[in-house]
Tab-separated table of C-alpha atoms and ligand atoms in Angstrom:
chain	number	residue	atom	x	y	z
A	1	UNK	CA	-85.246	-39.693	123.390
A	2	UNK	CA	-88.805	-39.037	124.060
A	3	UNK	CA	-90.313	-40.430	127.288
A	4	UNK	CA	-93.859	-40.887	128.357
A	5	UNK	CA	-95.211	-38.245	130.423
A	6	UNK	CA	-96.890	-39.897	133.529
A	7	UNK	CA	-99.999	-37.849	133.764
A	8	UNK	CA	-100.284	-36.577	130.167
A	9	UNK	CA	-104.029	-36.669	129.050
A	10	UNK	CA	-105.980	-35.815	125.870
A	11	UNK	CA	-109.271	-33.889	125.761
A	12	UNK	CA	-111.198	-31.975	123.157
A	13	UNK	CA	-111.093	-27.942	122.858
A	14	UNK	CA	-113.344	-26.140	124.750
A	15	UNK	CA	-113.677	-22.298	124.068
A	16	UNK	CA	-112.648	-21.528	127.326
A	17	UNK	CA	-109.136	-23.019	126.559
A	18	UNK	CA	-108.418	-20.037	123.759
A	19	UNK	CA	-105.981	-17.693	125.837
A	20	UNK	CA	-103.771	-20.558	126.893
A	21	UNK	CA	-103.654	-22.185	123.572
A	22	UNK	CA	-102.985	-18.707	122.058
A	23	UNK	CA	-100.139	-18.545	124.810
A	24	UNK	CA	-98.703	-22.118	123.838
A	25	UNK	CA	-98.870	-21.103	119.951
A	26	UNK	CA	-96.828	-18.019	120.433
A	27	UNK	CA	-94.381	-19.471	122.994
A	28	UNK	CA	-93.873	-22.571	120.875
A	29	UNK	CA	-93.228	-20.211	117.632
A	30	UNK	CA	-91.025	-17.883	119.609
A	31	UNK	CA	-88.845	-20.285	121.385
A	32	UNK	CA	-88.703	-23.272	119.245
A	33	UNK	CA	-88.540	-22.161	115.395
A	34	UNK	CA	-85.649	-19.554	115.797
A	35	UNK	CA	-83.114	-21.823	113.927
A	36	UNK	CA	-85.373	-21.901	110.779
A	37	UNK	CA	-87.213	-18.434	110.885
A	38	UNK	CA	-86.256	-14.995	111.313
A	39	UNK	CA	-87.501	-13.006	114.214
A	40	UNK	CA	-89.827	-11.043	111.693
A	41	UNK	CA	-91.190	-14.467	110.185
A	42	UNK	CA	-91.717	-15.609	113.768
A	43	UNK	CA	-93.616	-12.380	114.504
A	44	UNK	CA	-95.677	-12.827	111.475
A	45	UNK	CA	-96.432	-16.243	112.121
A	46	UNK	CA	-97.321	-15.890	116.104
A	47	UNK	CA	-99.604	-12.944	114.976
A	48	UNK	CA	-102.191	-15.363	114.064
A	49	UNK	CA	-103.138	-15.593	117.634
A	50	UNK	CA	-103.349	-11.812	118.457
A	51	UNK	CA	-107.131	-11.718	117.460
A	52	UNK	CA	-108.172	-14.296	120.196
A	53	UNK	CA	-111.706	-14.387	119.089
A	54	UNK	CA	-110.464	-15.278	115.375
A	55	UNK	CA	-108.061	-17.741	116.670
A	56	UNK	CA	-110.921	-19.287	118.718
A	57	UNK	CA	-113.341	-19.534	115.727
A	58	UNK	CA	-110.311	-21.337	113.797
A	59	UNK	CA	-109.814	-23.709	116.677
A	60	UNK	CA	-113.574	-24.498	116.709
A	61	UNK	CA	-114.113	-25.160	113.305
A	62	UNK	CA	-111.498	-27.770	113.634
A	63	UNK	CA	-111.124	-31.142	115.312
A	64	UNK	CA	-108.853	-29.367	118.178
A	65	UNK	CA	-107.307	-31.879	120.740
A	66	UNK	CA	-105.596	-30.565	123.911
A	67	UNK	CA	-102.893	-32.297	125.633
A	68	UNK	CA	-102.620	-32.065	129.566
A	69	UNK	CA	-100.358	-32.387	132.220
A	70	UNK	CA	-101.893	-32.344	135.708
A	71	UNK	CA	-104.905	-30.769	134.050
A	72	UNK	CA	-103.203	-27.891	132.363
A	73	UNK	CA	-102.768	-27.456	128.501
A	74	UNK	CA	-99.520	-28.135	127.374
A	75	UNK	CA	-99.906	-28.581	123.666
A	76	UNK	CA	-102.601	-28.924	121.138
A	77	UNK	CA	-103.186	-29.987	117.485
A	78	UNK	CA	-105.942	-29.677	115.039
A	79	UNK	CA	-107.465	-31.687	112.223
A	80	UNK	CA	-109.001	-29.604	109.454
A	81	UNK	CA	-111.535	-31.580	107.269
A	82	UNK	CA	-111.090	-35.376	107.041
A	83	UNK	CA	-107.090	-35.402	106.079
A	84	UNK	CA	-105.071	-32.135	107.038
A	85	UNK	CA	-103.255	-31.495	110.184
A	86	UNK	CA	-103.483	-28.068	110.506
A	87	UNK	CA	-101.955	-26.953	113.791
A	88	UNK	CA	-99.581	-28.829	116.335
A	89	UNK	CA	-97.685	-27.094	118.926
A	90	UNK	CA	-96.378	-27.917	122.285
A	91	UNK	CA	-95.147	-25.654	125.017
A	92	UNK	CA	-91.588	-25.126	125.101
A	93	UNK	CA	-91.303	-26.158	128.787
A	94	UNK	CA	-92.583	-29.818	128.039
A	95	UNK	CA	-90.758	-30.032	124.373
A	96	UNK	CA	-89.127	-33.544	123.707
A	97	UNK	CA	-90.834	-35.439	126.057
A	98	UNK	CA	-93.727	-37.183	123.847
A	99	UNK	CA	-96.261	-34.899	123.836
A	100	UNK	CA	-96.104	-34.206	120.346
A	101	UNK	CA	-96.131	-37.611	119.239
A	102	UNK	CA	-99.224	-38.188	121.302
A	103	UNK	CA	-101.269	-35.432	119.636
A	104	UNK	CA	-100.399	-36.701	116.424
A	105	UNK	CA	-100.933	-40.333	117.150
A	106	UNK	CA	-104.454	-39.347	118.334
A	107	UNK	CA	-105.171	-37.296	115.084
A	108	UNK	CA	-103.757	-40.089	112.830
A	109	UNK	CA	-106.015	-42.643	114.714
A	110	UNK	CA	-109.202	-40.213	114.489
A	111	UNK	CA	-108.814	-39.766	110.774
A	112	UNK	CA	-107.849	-43.287	110.178
A	113	UNK	CA	-111.163	-44.376	111.905
A	114	UNK	CA	-113.057	-41.898	109.760
A	115	UNK	CA	-111.787	-43.495	106.837
A	116	UNK	CA	-108.658	-41.005	105.610
A	117	UNK	CA	-106.249	-42.787	103.942
A	118	UNK	CA	-103.799	-40.350	103.464
A	119	UNK	CA	-103.004	-37.503	106.012
A	120	UNK	CA	-101.225	-34.149	104.960
A	121	UNK	CA	-99.403	-31.405	106.714
A	122	UNK	CA	-97.707	-28.335	105.979
A	123	UNK	CA	-94.743	-28.815	107.997
A	124	UNK	CA	-92.706	-25.811	109.230
A	125	UNK	CA	-89.051	-26.257	108.650
A	126	UNK	CA	-88.409	-27.301	112.277
A	127	UNK	CA	-91.022	-29.828	112.413
A	128	UNK	CA	-89.621	-31.670	109.314
A	129	UNK	CA	-87.803	-34.260	110.990
A	130	UNK	CA	-90.538	-34.759	113.595
A	131	UNK	CA	-92.920	-35.933	110.781
A	132	UNK	CA	-90.159	-37.581	109.040
A	133	UNK	CA	-89.701	-39.815	112.135
A	134	UNK	CA	-93.482	-40.641	111.957
A	135	UNK	CA	-93.176	-41.715	108.474
A	136	UNK	CA	-94.667	-38.391	106.562
A	137	UNK	CA	-92.822	-38.045	102.989
A	138	UNK	CA	-92.042	-34.644	101.742
A	139	UNK	CA	-94.185	-33.978	98.704
A	140	UNK	CA	-93.990	-30.194	97.628
A	141	UNK	CA	-92.126	-27.381	99.066
A	142	UNK	CA	-94.241	-24.097	99.542
A	143	UNK	CA	-93.581	-20.538	100.162
A	144	UNK	CA	-96.600	-18.654	101.541
A	145	UNK	CA	-97.114	-15.183	102.764
A	146	UNK	CA	-98.127	-14.440	106.374
A	147	UNK	CA	-98.625	-10.993	107.581
A	148	UNK	CA	-96.549	-9.692	104.815
A	149	UNK	CA	-93.803	-12.159	105.485
A	150	UNK	CA	-92.570	-14.893	103.350
A	151	UNK	CA	-92.420	-18.385	105.231
A	152	UNK	CA	-91.368	-21.899	103.717
A	153	UNK	CA	-92.972	-24.955	104.551
A	154	UNK	CA	-92.970	-28.451	103.054
A	155	UNK	CA	-96.304	-30.466	102.208
A	156	UNK	CA	-95.884	-33.918	103.563
A	157	UNK	CA	-97.972	-37.029	103.428
A	158	UNK	CA	-98.588	-40.130	105.530
A	159	UNK	CA	-100.672	-43.284	104.298
A	160	UNK	CA	-102.769	-44.319	107.405
A	161	UNK	CA	-102.293	-48.215	107.652
A	162	UNK	CA	-105.415	-48.516	109.706
A	163	UNK	CA	-107.674	-46.444	107.533
A	164	UNK	CA	-111.379	-47.903	107.738
A	165	UNK	CA	-111.753	-50.424	105.066
A	166	UNK	CA	-114.273	-49.463	102.219
A	167	UNK	CA	-114.301	-45.650	103.335
A	168	UNK	CA	-113.132	-42.728	101.055
A	169	UNK	CA	-110.511	-40.122	101.943
B	201	COA	C1	-92.723	-30.127	116.459
B	201	COA	C2	-93.234	-30.118	117.958
B	201	COA	C3	-94.840	-30.286	117.834
B	201	COA	C4	-92.857	-31.347	118.513
B	201	COA	O1	-93.291	-31.708	119.752
B	201	COA	P1	-92.400	-32.540	120.882
B	201	COA	O2	-93.492	-32.679	121.804
B	201	COA	O3	-91.189	-31.930	121.286
B	201	COA	O4	-92.185	-33.862	120.097
B	201	COA	P2	-92.106	-35.256	120.587
B	201	COA	O5	-91.109	-35.101	122.155
B	201	COA	O6	-93.285	-36.151	120.699
B	201	COA	O7	-90.909	-36.018	119.744
B	201	COA	C5	-91.291	-37.303	119.026
B	201	COA	C6	-89.848	-37.440	118.210
B	201	COA	O8	-89.424	-36.491	117.482
B	201	COA	C7	-88.319	-35.930	117.701
B	201	COA	N1	-88.405	-34.542	117.347
B	201	COA	C8	-89.214	-33.772	117.918
B	201	COA	N2	-89.066	-32.454	117.600
B	201	COA	C9	-88.009	-32.647	116.879
B	201	COA	C10	-87.384	-31.661	115.922
B	201	COA	N3	-87.459	-30.340	115.705
B	201	COA	N4	-86.328	-31.919	114.994
B	201	COA	C11	-85.869	-33.575	115.115
B	201	COA	N5	-86.579	-34.572	115.949
B	201	COA	C12	-87.567	-33.877	116.750
B	201	COA	C13	-88.071	-36.376	118.977
B	201	COA	O9	-86.874	-36.279	119.241
B	201	COA	C14	-88.915	-37.588	119.232
B	201	COA	O10	-87.841	-38.739	118.895
B	201	COA	P3	-88.085	-40.263	119.431
B	201	COA	O11	-89.325	-40.799	119.208
B	201	COA	O12	-86.728	-40.734	118.764
B	201	COA	O13	-87.814	-40.027	120.762
B	201	COA	C15	-92.897	-28.945	118.853
B	201	COA	O14	-91.263	-28.833	118.645
B	201	COA	C16	-93.348	-27.554	118.333
B	201	COA	O15	-94.187	-27.075	118.791
B	201	COA	N6	-92.603	-26.733	117.358
B	201	COA	C17	-93.045	-25.407	117.100
B	201	COA	C18	-94.284	-25.460	116.501
B	201	COA	C19	-94.260	-25.985	115.031
B	201	COA	O16	-93.429	-25.846	114.239
B	201	COA	N7	-95.256	-27.008	114.890
B	201	COA	C20	-95.605	-27.505	113.485
B	201	COA	C21	-96.415	-26.573	112.583
B	201	COA	S1	-96.708	-27.917	111.344
């Protein structure tokens, strides 16, 4: 069962975090998704962080939050636009300890406070149960091409109970 990390913190992304977040992204894909994706698919997925400048631009263009443990980044999540979770990655060394839930909670609260009524995510197969547990419902199965490889994911949606009244998503 997930336990709360004693010194876990949350802060916004800064450009200087890019190399660390690229390393977390690659490690999470390589070590946590092997049951559902082939090595070739994992490599294609992880290749998104090869060009650090591009990766940094993507992180900066979204609302990116970083989870820290003793001030070191251990995971990150990003909200694209008002209603879409784009990235959620936790370092394998701290997986299963509540970091993913903490990041997801924060994005849900931020989106809800901005009036978003429904949050969506294209969940990777290994993260399906994580999102299901949080009340996300599968809407549509997708297949996307990433660096020449076909990867399956599932569009999931959650109605945010605390959406600001009167605001539209
Ligand atoms: C999915 C991911 C972010 C989860 O992070 P995490 O820090 O391990 O998650 P938490 O510890 O906060 O888990 C919260 C709950 O979900 C459960 N959970 C987490 N990952 C799970 C999984 N793969 N399958 C089933 N349940 C899972 C936990 O057991 C916990 O349940 P509990 O509240 O009953 O204890 C992490 O495994 C990861 O980075 N995966 C690889 C990258 C990825 O696929 N990201 C998603 C892209 S959409």
